[in-house]
Amino acid sequence: MESVIKHIIDTCSAVVQTYFRVNPNEVPSYPYAVFTYQESSVEWEQDGCYIDIDLFDNQGTDDSRIEATLNQLKNIMKHHYVMLDDCYLRFQFSGANIIDTMSDTLQRRNIRLYLIIDWRN
């Protein structure tokens, strides 16, 4: 999964600074994205993953920047496919949600993708 994680970071970072599991910066620079995955075996040499990408911004009630970032990520990833050295990846857009942060400044959105991984041995 190391190559898959690296590819997701590289691809999403073209739009917004992206991290796996946690933003390591003590003082974050907004906007940024953090993603996790849930993987399962679909069949021999093929896995399926749900990729959850959480976007964070600090623009208060002005949703324009976080919504634009969400749309850019969606457009890049919704039908993205690529051949890596160890696998073939096919991404599909599954959905997006607004997540309430209970904050006057912090905004959060979630994008869910489904990823099919065909492993090459």
PDB file of N, CA and C in Angstrom, residues 1-74:
ATOM      1  N   MET A   1       0.814  -1.207   0.000  1.00  0.00           N
ATOM      2  CA  MET A   1       0.000   0.000   0.000  1.00  0.00           C
ATOM      3  C   MET A   1       0.851   1.262   0.000  1.00  0.00           C
ATOM      4  N   GLU A   2       2.130   1.117   0.251  1.00  0.00           N
ATOM      5  CA  GLU A   2       2.997   2.292   0.325  1.00  0.00           C
ATOM      6  C   GLU A   2       2.973   3.105  -0.970  1.00  0.00           C
ATOM      7  N   SER A   3       3.030   2.435  -2.106  1.00  0.00           N
ATOM      8  CA  SER A   3       3.011   3.150  -3.390  1.00  0.00           C
ATOM      9  C   SER A   3       1.655   3.801  -3.643  1.00  0.00           C
ATOM     10  N   VAL A   4       0.586   3.166  -3.185  1.00  0.00           N
ATOM     11  CA  VAL A   4      -0.764   3.712  -3.345  1.00  0.00           C
ATOM     12  C   VAL A   4      -0.911   4.981  -2.505  1.00  0.00           C
ATOM     13  N   ILE A   5      -0.478   4.926  -1.260  1.00  0.00           N
ATOM     14  CA  ILE A   5      -0.541   6.092  -0.372  1.00  0.00           C
ATOM     15  C   ILE A   5       0.263   7.251  -0.958  1.00  0.00           C
ATOM     16  N   LYS A   6       1.464   6.965  -1.425  1.00  0.00           N
ATOM     17  CA  LYS A   6       2.305   8.004  -2.034  1.00  0.00           C
ATOM     18  C   LYS A   6       1.621   8.615  -3.250  1.00  0.00           C
ATOM     19  N   HIS A   7       0.986   7.779  -4.087  1.00  0.00           N
ATOM     20  CA  HIS A   7       0.306   8.296  -5.278  1.00  0.00           C
ATOM     21  C   HIS A   7      -0.867   9.206  -4.891  1.00  0.00           C
ATOM     22  N   ILE A   8      -1.635   8.818  -3.898  1.00  0.00           N
ATOM     23  CA  ILE A   8      -2.761   9.650  -3.460  1.00  0.00           C
ATOM     24  C   ILE A   8      -2.250  10.997  -2.942  1.00  0.00           C
ATOM     25  N   ILE A   9      -1.205  10.970  -2.124  1.00  0.00           N
ATOM     26  CA  ILE A   9      -0.626  12.220  -1.609  1.00  0.00           C
ATOM     27  C   ILE A   9      -0.145  13.096  -2.759  1.00  0.00           C
ATOM     28  N   ASP A  10       0.604  12.521  -3.690  1.00  0.00           N
ATOM     29  CA  ASP A  10       1.139  13.294  -4.818  1.00  0.00           C
ATOM     30  C   ASP A  10       0.029  13.876  -5.685  1.00  0.00           C
ATOM     31  N   THR A  11      -1.006  13.086  -5.973  1.00  0.00           N
ATOM     32  CA  THR A  11      -2.090  13.537  -6.846  1.00  0.00           C
ATOM     33  C   THR A  11      -2.925  14.623  -6.175  1.00  0.00           C
ATOM     34  N   CYS A  12      -3.312  14.407  -4.929  1.00  0.00           N
ATOM     35  CA  CYS A  12      -4.143  15.387  -4.221  1.00  0.00           C
ATOM     36  C   CYS A  12      -3.371  16.654  -3.873  1.00  0.00           C
ATOM     37  N   SER A  13      -2.066  16.536  -3.652  1.00  0.00           N
ATOM     38  CA  SER A  13      -1.260  17.709  -3.294  1.00  0.00           C
ATOM     39  C   SER A  13      -1.137  18.710  -4.435  1.00  0.00           C
ATOM     40  N   ALA A  14      -1.511  18.318  -5.649  1.00  0.00           N
ATOM     41  CA  ALA A  14      -1.575  19.275  -6.756  1.00  0.00           C
ATOM     42  C   ALA A  14      -2.680  20.304  -6.508  1.00  0.00           C
ATOM     43  N   VAL A  15      -3.658  19.949  -5.663  1.00  0.00           N
ATOM     44  CA  VAL A  15      -4.777  20.834  -5.341  1.00  0.00           C
ATOM     45  C   VAL A  15      -4.623  21.448  -3.952  1.00  0.00           C
ATOM     46  N   VAL A  16      -4.311  20.613  -2.968  1.00  0.00           N
ATOM     47  CA  VAL A  16      -4.263  21.045  -1.568  1.00  0.00           C
ATOM     48  C   VAL A  16      -3.227  20.186  -0.840  1.00  0.00           C
ATOM     49  N   GLN A  17      -2.520  20.777   0.121  1.00  0.00           N
ATOM     50  CA  GLN A  17      -1.540  20.007   0.886  1.00  0.00           C
ATOM     51  C   GLN A  17      -2.239  18.815   1.524  1.00  0.00           C
ATOM     52  N   THR A  18      -1.713  17.605   1.296  1.00  0.00           N
ATOM     53  CA  THR A  18      -2.397  16.375   1.690  1.00  0.00           C
ATOM     54  C   THR A  18      -1.494  15.507   2.556  1.00  0.00           C
ATOM     55  N   TYR A  19      -2.109  14.907   3.578  1.00  0.00           N
ATOM     56  CA  TYR A  19      -1.382  14.061   4.524  1.00  0.00           C
ATOM     57  C   TYR A  19      -2.125  12.740   4.713  1.00  0.00           C
ATOM     58  N   PHE A  20      -1.383  11.695   5.075  1.00  0.00           N
ATOM     59  CA  PHE A  20      -1.977  10.404   5.403  1.00  0.00           C
ATOM     60  C   PHE A  20      -2.196  10.330   6.912  1.00  0.00           C
ATOM     61  N   ARG A  21      -3.408  10.104   7.337  1.00  0.00           N
ATOM     62  CA  ARG A  21      -3.863   9.918   8.713  1.00  0.00           C
ATOM     63  C   ARG A  21      -3.873  11.172   9.576  1.00  0.00           C
ATOM     64  N   VAL A  22      -2.816  11.978   9.552  1.00  0.00           N
ATOM     65  CA  VAL A  22      -2.770  13.139  10.448  1.00  0.00           C
ATOM     66  C   VAL A  22      -1.871  14.222   9.847  1.00  0.00           C
ATOM     67  N   ASN A  23      -2.245  15.473  10.088  1.00  0.00           N
ATOM     68  CA  ASN A  23      -1.397  16.594   9.697  1.00  0.00           C
ATOM     69  C   ASN A  23      -0.304  16.729  10.758  1.00  0.00           C
ATOM     70  N   PRO A  24       0.970  16.563  10.392  1.00  0.00           N
ATOM     71  CA  PRO A  24       2.038  16.578  11.390  1.00  0.00           C
ATOM     72  C   PRO A  24       2.418  17.976  11.892  1.00  0.00           C
ATOM     73  N   ASN A  25       1.889  19.010  11.269  1.00  0.00           N
ATOM     74  CA  ASN A  25       2.260  20.380  11.638  1.00  0.00           C
ATOM     75  C   ASN A  25       1.553  20.816  12.921  1.00  0.00           C
ATOM     76  N   GLU A  26       2.314  21.350  13.852  1.00  0.00           N
ATOM     77  CA  GLU A  26       1.744  21.821  15.109  1.00  0.00           C
ATOM     78  C   GLU A  26       0.774  22.978  14.862  1.00  0.00           C
ATOM     79  N   VAL A  27       1.139  23.868  13.951  1.00  0.00           N
ATOM     80  CA  VAL A  27       0.260  24.964  13.533  1.00  0.00           C
ATOM     81  C   VAL A  27      -0.058  24.725  12.058  1.00  0.00           C
ATOM     82  N   PRO A  28      -1.278  24.253  11.757  1.00  0.00           N
ATOM     83  CA  PRO A  28      -1.591  23.907  10.369  1.00  0.00           C
ATOM     84  C   PRO A  28      -1.713  25.127   9.466  1.00  0.00           C
ATOM     85  N   SER A  29      -1.380  24.918   8.211  1.00  0.00           N
ATOM     86  CA  SER A  29      -1.578  25.916   7.173  1.00  0.00           C
ATOM     87  C   SER A  29      -2.813  25.489   6.380  1.00  0.00           C
ATOM     88  N   TYR A  30      -3.805  26.368   6.315  1.00  0.00           N
ATOM     89  CA  TYR A  30      -5.077  26.028   5.671  1.00  0.00           C
ATOM     90  C   TYR A  30      -5.098  26.460   4.223  1.00  0.00           C
ATOM     91  N   PRO A  31      -5.867  25.820   3.380  1.00  0.00           N
ATOM     92  CA  PRO A  31      -6.572  24.560   3.602  1.00  0.00           C
ATOM     93  C   PRO A  31      -5.615  23.376   3.527  1.00  0.00           C
ATOM     94  N   TYR A  32      -6.050  22.251   4.071  1.00  0.00           N
ATOM     95  CA  TYR A  32      -5.278  21.016   3.956  1.00  0.00           C
ATOM     96  C   TYR A  32      -6.230  19.825   3.963  1.00  0.00           C
ATOM     97  N   ALA A  33      -5.713  18.669   3.559  1.00  0.00           N
ATOM     98  CA  ALA A  33      -6.502  17.438   3.510  1.00  0.00           C
ATOM     99  C   ALA A  33      -5.762  16.325   4.236  1.00  0.00           C
ATOM    100  N   VAL A  34      -6.541  15.456   4.862  1.00  0.00           N
ATOM    101  CA  VAL A  34      -6.021  14.263   5.525  1.00  0.00           C
ATOM    102  C   VAL A  34      -6.866  13.093   5.038  1.00  0.00           C
ATOM    103  N   PHE A  35      -6.221  11.970   4.709  1.00  0.00           N
ATOM    104  CA  PHE A  35      -7.002  10.831   4.244  1.00  0.00           C
ATOM    105  C   PHE A  35      -6.649   9.555   4.993  1.00  0.00           C
ATOM    106  N   THR A  36      -7.618   8.647   5.004  1.00  0.00           N
ATOM    107  CA  THR A  36      -7.447   7.307   5.546  1.00  0.00           C
ATOM    108  C   THR A  36      -8.078   6.336   4.558  1.00  0.00           C
ATOM    109  N   TYR A  37      -7.868   5.054   4.789  1.00  0.00           N
ATOM    110  CA  TYR A  37      -8.486   4.062   3.913  1.00  0.00           C
ATOM    111  C   TYR A  37      -8.952   2.851   4.704  1.00  0.00           C
ATOM    112  N   GLN A  38      -9.920   2.147   4.125  1.00  0.00           N
ATOM    113  CA  GLN A  38     -10.394   0.860   4.621  1.00  0.00           C
ATOM    114  C   GLN A  38     -10.270  -0.107   3.462  1.00  0.00           C
ATOM    115  N   GLU A  39      -9.468  -1.130   3.634  1.00  0.00           N
ATOM    116  CA  GLU A  39      -9.148  -2.042   2.532  1.00  0.00           C
ATOM    117  C   GLU A  39      -9.786  -3.406   2.761  1.00  0.00           C
ATOM    118  N   SER A  40     -10.219  -4.031   1.677  1.00  0.00           N
ATOM    119  CA  SER A  40     -10.711  -5.405   1.741  1.00  0.00           C
ATOM    120  C   SER A  40     -10.311  -6.136   0.465  1.00  0.00           C
ATOM    121  N   SER A  41     -10.244  -7.442   0.569  1.00  0.00           N
ATOM    122  CA  SER A  41      -9.903  -8.264  -0.586  1.00  0.00           C
ATOM    123  C   SER A  41     -11.158  -8.498  -1.414  1.00  0.00           C
ATOM    124  N   VAL A  42     -11.095  -8.188  -2.696  1.00  0.00           N
ATOM    125  CA  VAL A  42     -12.232  -8.383  -3.591  1.00  0.00           C
ATOM    126  C   VAL A  42     -12.156  -9.768  -4.216  1.00  0.00           C
ATOM    127  N   GLU A  43     -11.020 -10.083  -4.749  1.00  0.00           N
ATOM    128  CA  GLU A  43     -10.752 -11.405  -5.302  1.00  0.00           C
ATOM    129  C   GLU A  43      -9.241 -11.571  -5.394  1.00  0.00           C
ATOM    130  N   TRP A  44      -8.808 -12.696  -5.892  1.00  0.00           N
ATOM    131  CA  TRP A  44      -7.386 -12.978  -5.962  1.00  0.00           C
ATOM    132  C   TRP A  44      -6.669 -11.867  -6.709  1.00  0.00           C
ATOM    133  N   GLU A  45      -5.653 -11.271  -6.096  1.00  0.00           N
ATOM    134  CA  GLU A  45      -4.831 -10.200  -6.676  1.00  0.00           C
ATOM    135  C   GLU A  45      -5.589  -8.892  -6.901  1.00  0.00           C
ATOM    136  N   GLN A  46      -6.748  -8.727  -6.261  1.00  0.00           N
ATOM    137  CA  GLN A  46      -7.490  -7.470  -6.385  1.00  0.00           C
ATOM    138  C   GLN A  46      -8.053  -7.074  -5.023  1.00  0.00           C
ATOM    139  N   ASP A  47      -7.813  -5.820  -4.646  1.00  0.00           N
ATOM    140  CA  ASP A  47      -8.348  -5.272  -3.402  1.00  0.00           C
ATOM    141  C   ASP A  47      -9.252  -4.090  -3.717  1.00  0.00           C
ATOM    142  N   GLY A  48     -10.154  -3.820  -2.805  1.00  0.00           N
ATOM    143  CA  GLY A  48     -10.999  -2.639  -2.882  1.00  0.00           C
ATOM    144  C   GLY A  48     -10.776  -1.787  -1.645  1.00  0.00           C
ATOM    145  N   CYS A  49     -10.793  -0.490  -1.809  1.00  0.00           N
ATOM    146  CA  CYS A  49     -10.565   0.426  -0.679  1.00  0.00           C
ATOM    147  C   CYS A  49     -11.552   1.580  -0.739  1.00  0.00           C
ATOM    148  N   TYR A  50     -12.088   1.928   0.418  1.00  0.00           N
ATOM    149  CA  TYR A  50     -12.760   3.209   0.554  1.00  0.00           C
ATOM    150  C   TYR A  50     -11.715   4.201   1.044  1.00  0.00           C
ATOM    151  N   ILE A  51     -11.579   5.297   0.327  1.00  0.00           N
ATOM    152  CA  ILE A  51     -10.658   6.368   0.689  1.00  0.00           C
ATOM    153  C   ILE A  51     -11.501   7.532   1.204  1.00  0.00           C
ATOM    154  N   ASP A  52     -11.291   7.915   2.456  1.00  0.00           N
ATOM    155  CA  ASP A  52     -11.981   9.066   3.040  1.00  0.00           C
ATOM    156  C   ASP A  52     -11.000  10.219   3.142  1.00  0.00           C
ATOM    157  N   ILE A  53     -11.308  11.304   2.436  1.00  0.00           N
ATOM    158  CA  ILE A  53     -10.474  12.504   2.445  1.00  0.00           C
ATOM    159  C   ILE A  53     -11.229  13.591   3.199  1.00  0.00           C
ATOM    160  N   ASP A  54     -10.637  14.079   4.286  1.00  0.00           N
ATOM    161  CA  ASP A  54     -11.223  15.177   5.048  1.00  0.00           C
ATOM    162  C   ASP A  54     -10.486  16.462   4.715  1.00  0.00           C
ATOM    163  N   LEU A  55     -11.241  17.465   4.272  1.00  0.00           N
ATOM    164  CA  LEU A  55     -10.695  18.792   3.963  1.00  0.00           C
ATOM    165  C   LEU A  55     -10.962  19.722   5.136  1.00  0.00           C
ATOM    166  N   PHE A  56      -9.978  20.532   5.461  1.00  0.00           N
ATOM    167  CA  PHE A  56     -10.117  21.504   6.541  1.00  0.00           C
ATOM    168  C   PHE A  56      -9.739  22.886   6.020  1.00  0.00           C
ATOM    169  N   ASP A  57     -10.516  23.892   6.451  1.00  0.00           N
ATOM    170  CA  ASP A  57     -10.207  25.279   6.124  1.00  0.00           C
ATOM    171  C   ASP A  57     -10.643  26.144   7.304  1.00  0.00           C
ATOM    172  N   ASN A  58     -10.188  27.384   7.321  1.00  0.00           N
ATOM    173  CA  ASN A  58     -10.490  28.279   8.453  1.00  0.00           C
ATOM    174  C   ASN A  58     -11.096  29.594   7.981  1.00  0.00           C
ATOM    175  N   GLN A  59     -12.028  29.521   7.051  1.00  0.00           N
ATOM    176  CA  GLN A  59     -12.614  30.728   6.473  1.00  0.00           C
ATOM    177  C   GLN A  59     -13.954  31.121   7.095  1.00  0.00           C
ATOM    178  N   GLY A  60     -14.296  30.572   8.247  1.00  0.00           N
ATOM    179  CA  GLY A  60     -15.533  30.954   8.920  1.00  0.00           C
ATOM    180  C   GLY A  60     -16.761  30.578   8.112  1.00  0.00           C
ATOM    181  N   THR A  61     -17.634  31.569   7.865  1.00  0.00           N
ATOM    182  CA  THR A  61     -18.867  31.292   7.127  1.00  0.00           C
ATOM    183  C   THR A  61     -18.699  31.401   5.616  1.00  0.00           C
ATOM    184  N   ASP A  62     -17.527  31.765   5.145  1.00  0.00           N
ATOM    185  CA  ASP A  62     -17.263  31.851   3.706  1.00  0.00           C
ATOM    186  C   ASP A  62     -16.832  30.474   3.200  1.00  0.00           C
ATOM    187  N   ASP A  63     -17.768  29.782   2.554  1.00  0.00           N
ATOM    188  CA  ASP A  63     -17.527  28.416   2.080  1.00  0.00           C
ATOM    189  C   ASP A  63     -16.877  28.346   0.705  1.00  0.00           C
ATOM    190  N   SER A  64     -16.620  29.466   0.074  1.00  0.00           N
ATOM    191  CA  SER A  64     -16.194  29.442  -1.329  1.00  0.00           C
ATOM    192  C   SER A  64     -14.877  28.696  -1.534  1.00  0.00           C
ATOM    193  N   ARG A  65     -13.872  28.921  -0.691  1.00  0.00           N
ATOM    194  CA  ARG A  65     -12.570  28.274  -0.905  1.00  0.00           C
ATOM    195  C   ARG A  65     -12.634  26.768  -0.647  1.00  0.00           C
ATOM    196  N   ILE A  66     -13.296  26.345   0.430  1.00  0.00           N
ATOM    197  CA  ILE A  66     -13.350  24.913   0.721  1.00  0.00           C
ATOM    198  C   ILE A  66     -14.198  24.176  -0.315  1.00  0.00           C
ATOM    199  N   GLU A  67     -15.263  24.807  -0.798  1.00  0.00           N
ATOM    200  CA  GLU A  67     -16.090  24.179  -1.833  1.00  0.00           C
ATOM    201  C   GLU A  67     -15.336  24.089  -3.157  1.00  0.00           C
ATOM    202  N   ALA A  68     -14.568  25.127  -3.498  1.00  0.00           N
ATOM    203  CA  ALA A  68     -13.757  25.088  -4.721  1.00  0.00           C
ATOM    204  C   ALA A  68     -12.698  23.990  -4.620  1.00  0.00           C
ATOM    205  N   THR A  69     -12.071  23.864  -3.452  1.00  0.00           N
ATOM    206  CA  THR A  69     -11.072  22.817  -3.240  1.00  0.00           C
ATOM    207  C   THR A  69     -11.708  21.440  -3.350  1.00  0.00           C
ATOM    208  N   LEU A  70     -12.873  21.262  -2.739  1.00  0.00           N
ATOM    209  CA  LEU A  70     -13.597  19.993  -2.825  1.00  0.00           C
ATOM    210  C   LEU A  70     -13.895  19.639  -4.273  1.00  0.00           C
ATOM    211  N   ASN A  71     -14.386  20.598  -5.042  1.00  0.00           N
ATOM    212  CA  ASN A  71     -14.712  20.340  -6.451  1.00  0.00           C
ATOM    213  C   ASN A  71     -13.478  20.013  -7.277  1.00  0.00           C
ATOM    214  N   GLN A  72     -12.358  20.681  -7.003  1.00  0.00           N
ATOM    215  CA  GLN A  72     -11.120  20.371  -7.723  1.00  0.00           C
ATOM    216  C   GLN A  72     -10.653  18.951  -7.414  1.00  0.00           C
ATOM    217  N   LEU A  73     -10.689  18.558  -6.142  1.00  0.00           N
ATOM    218  CA  LEU A  73     -10.307  17.189  -5.777  1.00  0.00           C
ATOM    219  C   LEU A  73     -11.236  16.171  -6.424  1.00  0.00           C
ATOM    220  N   LYS A  74     -12.523  16.459  -6.380  1.00  0.00           N
ATOM    221  CA  LYS A  74     -13.503  15.557  -6.991  1.00  0.00           C
ATOM    222  C   LYS A  74     -13.217  15.394  -8.478  1.00  0.00           C
TER     223      LYS A  74
END
